[in-house]
Short mmCIF file of C-alpha atoms in Angstrom, two decimals:
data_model
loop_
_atom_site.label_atom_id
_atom_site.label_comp_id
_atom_site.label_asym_id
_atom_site.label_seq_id
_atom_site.Cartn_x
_atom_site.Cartn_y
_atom_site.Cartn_z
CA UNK A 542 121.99 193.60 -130.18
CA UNK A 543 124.45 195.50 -132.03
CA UNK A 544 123.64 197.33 -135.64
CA UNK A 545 120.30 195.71 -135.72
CA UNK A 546 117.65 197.56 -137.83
CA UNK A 547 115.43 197.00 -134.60
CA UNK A 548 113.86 199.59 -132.35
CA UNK A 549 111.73 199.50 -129.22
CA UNK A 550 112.39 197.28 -126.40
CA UNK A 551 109.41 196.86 -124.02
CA UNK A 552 109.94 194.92 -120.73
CA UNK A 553 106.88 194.03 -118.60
CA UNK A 554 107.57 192.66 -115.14
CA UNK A 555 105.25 190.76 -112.91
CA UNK A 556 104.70 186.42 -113.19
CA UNK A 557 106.64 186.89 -116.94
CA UNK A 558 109.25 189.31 -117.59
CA UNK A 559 108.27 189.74 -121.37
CA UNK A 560 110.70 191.34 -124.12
CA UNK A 561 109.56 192.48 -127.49
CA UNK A 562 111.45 193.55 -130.02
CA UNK A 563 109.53 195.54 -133.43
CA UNK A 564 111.41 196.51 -136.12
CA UNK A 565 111.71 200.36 -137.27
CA UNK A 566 110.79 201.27 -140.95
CA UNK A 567 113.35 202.08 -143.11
CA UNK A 568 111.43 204.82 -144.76
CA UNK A 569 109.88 206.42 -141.67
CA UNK A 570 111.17 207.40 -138.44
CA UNK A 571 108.56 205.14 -136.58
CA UNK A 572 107.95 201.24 -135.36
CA UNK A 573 106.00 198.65 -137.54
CA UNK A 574 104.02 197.31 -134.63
CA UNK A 575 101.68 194.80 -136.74
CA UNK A 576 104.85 192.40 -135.86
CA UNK A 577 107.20 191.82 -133.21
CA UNK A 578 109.28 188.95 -131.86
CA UNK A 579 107.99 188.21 -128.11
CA UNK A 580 110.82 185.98 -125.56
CA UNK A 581 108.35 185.55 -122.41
CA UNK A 582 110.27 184.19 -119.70
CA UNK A 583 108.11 182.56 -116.66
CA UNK A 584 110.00 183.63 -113.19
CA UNK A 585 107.78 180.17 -111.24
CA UNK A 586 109.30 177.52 -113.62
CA UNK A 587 112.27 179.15 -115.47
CA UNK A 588 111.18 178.53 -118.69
CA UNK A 589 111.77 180.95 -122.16
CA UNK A 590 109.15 181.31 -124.57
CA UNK A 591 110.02 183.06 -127.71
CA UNK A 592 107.16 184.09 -129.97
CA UNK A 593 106.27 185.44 -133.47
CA UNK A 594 103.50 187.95 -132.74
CA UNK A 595 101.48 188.76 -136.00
CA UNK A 596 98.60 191.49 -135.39
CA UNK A 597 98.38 190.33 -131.40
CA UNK A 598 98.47 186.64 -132.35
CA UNK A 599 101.21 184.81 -131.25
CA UNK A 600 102.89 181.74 -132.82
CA UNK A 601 105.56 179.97 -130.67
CA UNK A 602 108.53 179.44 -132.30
CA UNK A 603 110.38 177.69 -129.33
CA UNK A 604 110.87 177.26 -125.63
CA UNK A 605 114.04 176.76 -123.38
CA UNK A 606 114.67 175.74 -120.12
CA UNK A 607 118.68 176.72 -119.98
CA UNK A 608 118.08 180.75 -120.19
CA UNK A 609 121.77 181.30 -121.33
CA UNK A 610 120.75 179.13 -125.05
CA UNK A 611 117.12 180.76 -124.70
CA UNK A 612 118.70 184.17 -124.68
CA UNK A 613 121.20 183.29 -127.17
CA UNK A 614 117.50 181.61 -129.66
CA UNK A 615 116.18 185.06 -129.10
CA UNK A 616 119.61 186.71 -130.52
CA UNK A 617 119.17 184.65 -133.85
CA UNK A 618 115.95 184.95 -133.88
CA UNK A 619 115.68 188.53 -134.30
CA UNK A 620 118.44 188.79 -136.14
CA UNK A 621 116.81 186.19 -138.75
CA UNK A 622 113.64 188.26 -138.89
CA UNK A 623 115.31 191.88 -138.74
CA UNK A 624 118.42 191.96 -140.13
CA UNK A 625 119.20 189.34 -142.30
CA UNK A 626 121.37 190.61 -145.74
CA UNK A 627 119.02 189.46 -148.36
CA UNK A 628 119.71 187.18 -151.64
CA UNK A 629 121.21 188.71 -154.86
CA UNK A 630 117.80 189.18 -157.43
CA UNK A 631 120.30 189.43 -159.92
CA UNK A 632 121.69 186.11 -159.10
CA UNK A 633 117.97 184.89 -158.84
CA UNK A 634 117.62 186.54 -162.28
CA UNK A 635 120.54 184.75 -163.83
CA UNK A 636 118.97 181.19 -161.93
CA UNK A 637 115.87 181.95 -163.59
CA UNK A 638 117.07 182.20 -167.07
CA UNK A 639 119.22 178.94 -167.55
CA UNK A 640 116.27 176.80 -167.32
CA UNK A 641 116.79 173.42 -166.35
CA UNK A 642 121.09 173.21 -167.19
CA UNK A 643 122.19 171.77 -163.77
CA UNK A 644 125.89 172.34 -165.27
CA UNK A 645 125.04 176.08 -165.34
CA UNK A 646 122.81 176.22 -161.59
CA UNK A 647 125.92 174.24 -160.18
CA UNK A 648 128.41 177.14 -161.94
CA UNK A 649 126.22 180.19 -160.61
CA UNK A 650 125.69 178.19 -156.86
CA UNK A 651 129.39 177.55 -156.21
CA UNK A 652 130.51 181.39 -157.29
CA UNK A 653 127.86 183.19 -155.15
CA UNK A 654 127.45 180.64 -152.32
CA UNK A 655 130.16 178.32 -152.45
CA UNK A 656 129.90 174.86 -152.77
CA UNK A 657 129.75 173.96 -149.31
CA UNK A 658 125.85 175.11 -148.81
CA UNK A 659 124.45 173.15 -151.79
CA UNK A 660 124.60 170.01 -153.26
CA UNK A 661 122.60 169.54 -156.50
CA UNK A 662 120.80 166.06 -157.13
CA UNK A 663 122.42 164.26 -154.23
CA UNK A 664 122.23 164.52 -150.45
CA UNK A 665 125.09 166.09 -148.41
CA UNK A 666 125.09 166.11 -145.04
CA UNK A 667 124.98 170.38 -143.51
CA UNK A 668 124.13 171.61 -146.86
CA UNK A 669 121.01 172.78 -148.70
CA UNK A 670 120.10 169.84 -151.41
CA UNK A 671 117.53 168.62 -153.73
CA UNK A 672 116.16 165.16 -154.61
CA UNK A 673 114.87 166.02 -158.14
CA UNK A 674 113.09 169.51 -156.52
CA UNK A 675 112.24 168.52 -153.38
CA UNK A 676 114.75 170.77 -151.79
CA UNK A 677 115.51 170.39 -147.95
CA UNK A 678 118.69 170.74 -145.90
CA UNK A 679 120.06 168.06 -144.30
CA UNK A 680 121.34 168.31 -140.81
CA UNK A 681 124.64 166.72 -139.09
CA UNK A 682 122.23 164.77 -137.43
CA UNK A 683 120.87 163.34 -140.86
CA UNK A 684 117.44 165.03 -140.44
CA UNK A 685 116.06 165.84 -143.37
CA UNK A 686 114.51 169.30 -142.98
CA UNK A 687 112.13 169.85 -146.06
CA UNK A 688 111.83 173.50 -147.58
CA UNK A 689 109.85 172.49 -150.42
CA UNK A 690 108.36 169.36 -152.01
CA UNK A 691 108.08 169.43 -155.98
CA UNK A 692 109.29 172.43 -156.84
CA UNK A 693 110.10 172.48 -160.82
CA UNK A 694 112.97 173.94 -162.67
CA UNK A 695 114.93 176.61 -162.62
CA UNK A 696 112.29 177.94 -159.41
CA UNK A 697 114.20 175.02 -157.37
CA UNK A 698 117.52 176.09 -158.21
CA UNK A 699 116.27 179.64 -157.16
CA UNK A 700 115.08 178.23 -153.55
CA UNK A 701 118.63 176.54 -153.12
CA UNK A 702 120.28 179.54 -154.10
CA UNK A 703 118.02 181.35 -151.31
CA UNK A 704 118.57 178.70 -148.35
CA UNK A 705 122.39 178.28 -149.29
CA UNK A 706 123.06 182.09 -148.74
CA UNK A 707 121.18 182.30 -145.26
CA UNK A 708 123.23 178.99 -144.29
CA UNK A 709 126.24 180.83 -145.44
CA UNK A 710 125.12 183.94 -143.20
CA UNK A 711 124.22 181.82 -140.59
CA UNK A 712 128.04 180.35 -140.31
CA UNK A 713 129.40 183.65 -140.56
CA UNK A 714 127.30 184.96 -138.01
CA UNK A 715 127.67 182.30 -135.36
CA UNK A 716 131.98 182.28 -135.50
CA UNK A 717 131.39 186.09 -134.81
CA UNK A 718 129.69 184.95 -131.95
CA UNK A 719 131.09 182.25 -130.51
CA UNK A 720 134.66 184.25 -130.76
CA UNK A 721 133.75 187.00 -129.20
CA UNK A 722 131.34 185.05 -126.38
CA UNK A 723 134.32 182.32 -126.40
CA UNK A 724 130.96 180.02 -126.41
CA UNK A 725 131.05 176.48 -126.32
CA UNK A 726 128.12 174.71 -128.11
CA UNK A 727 126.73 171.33 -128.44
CA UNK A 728 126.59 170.21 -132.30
CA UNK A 729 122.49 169.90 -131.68
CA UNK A 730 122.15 173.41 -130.41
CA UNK A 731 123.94 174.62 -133.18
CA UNK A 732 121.77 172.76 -135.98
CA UNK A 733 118.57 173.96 -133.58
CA UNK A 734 119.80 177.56 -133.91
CA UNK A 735 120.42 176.37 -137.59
CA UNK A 736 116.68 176.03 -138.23
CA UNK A 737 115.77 179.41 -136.12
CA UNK A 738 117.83 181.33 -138.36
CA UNK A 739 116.14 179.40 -141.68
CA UNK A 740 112.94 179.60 -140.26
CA UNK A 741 112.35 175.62 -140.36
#
């Protein structure tokens, strides 16, 4: 896990071999323990766990039975939670201040995104979308994945703007990997790493 802001990585061994990763503070040379993402894998029936731990509680995000895909979940999963490049606020700032001019969202969108990650007022199939502010992306499998349901003016525009750059990241981030793993993946294990990385 290459120039991730992560530090500590505990193994455990005995009926799991359990991996957790915490994430260092920038400020401080130490780890924020109160959170950690957890991959448990079960050595009896081969199966990969992979867990958001908040203050000792633990909220499955997903399990795998092929290890190679679980260990590639885990990859995006951290990377999601630790090392994500975060959204402009001064392009949030500039969303926030046209009010409701769709001609203007559409304008800011396609410069800092590009227009293939949004589509404003209609549905488009692998791009981040809104049906008058219920804003959702919609996967290559036509699944509608909601974000957010009646979400008002310019705040929607704001949440598309948000979604659109991690499904931008997302892309960029997966053709560094699958050139450099020469990977081959299915088009519904891409869309399920999709949603890891969006948290959906």
């Amino acid at each position: 896990m290459d120039n991730l802001n992560i530090i500590n990585l505990c193994l455990d061994k005995g009926v799991h071999y359990k991996v957790s990763v915490y994430q260092k503070n920038y400020d401080k040379d130490n780890v924020y323990f109160d959170m950690s993402i957890k991959c448990k894998t079960d050595i009896v029936n081969k199966k990969m766990r992979l867990y958001e731990v908040q203050r000792n509680k633990e909220f499955l995000i997903g399990q795998y039975a092929d290890s190679e895909f679980g260990q590639l979940a885990f990859y995006i999963v951290v990377y999601s939670y630790f090392n994500q490049d975060k959204p402009s606020n001064s392009v949030r700032k500039m969303l926030r201040n046209i009010g409701e001019d769709v001609n203007k969202a559409n304008k800011i969108l396609e410069d800092h995104i590009g227009k293939n990650y949004f589509s404003l007022y209609r549905k488009e199939i692998g791009k981040i979308s809104d049906d008058r502010c219920d804003v959702f992306y919609l996967s290559f499998e036509n699944n509608i994945i909601p974000i957010v349901r009646n979400k008002r003016l310019p705040s929607a525009f704001v949440i598309i703007y948000n979604y659109g750059f991690y499904l931008k990241q997302f892309d960029s981030l997966m053709k560094k990997i699958i050139s450099h793993y020469n990977l081959k993946l299915k088009k519904e294990e891409t869309e399920e790493l999709k949603r890891l990385y969006l948290k959906k």
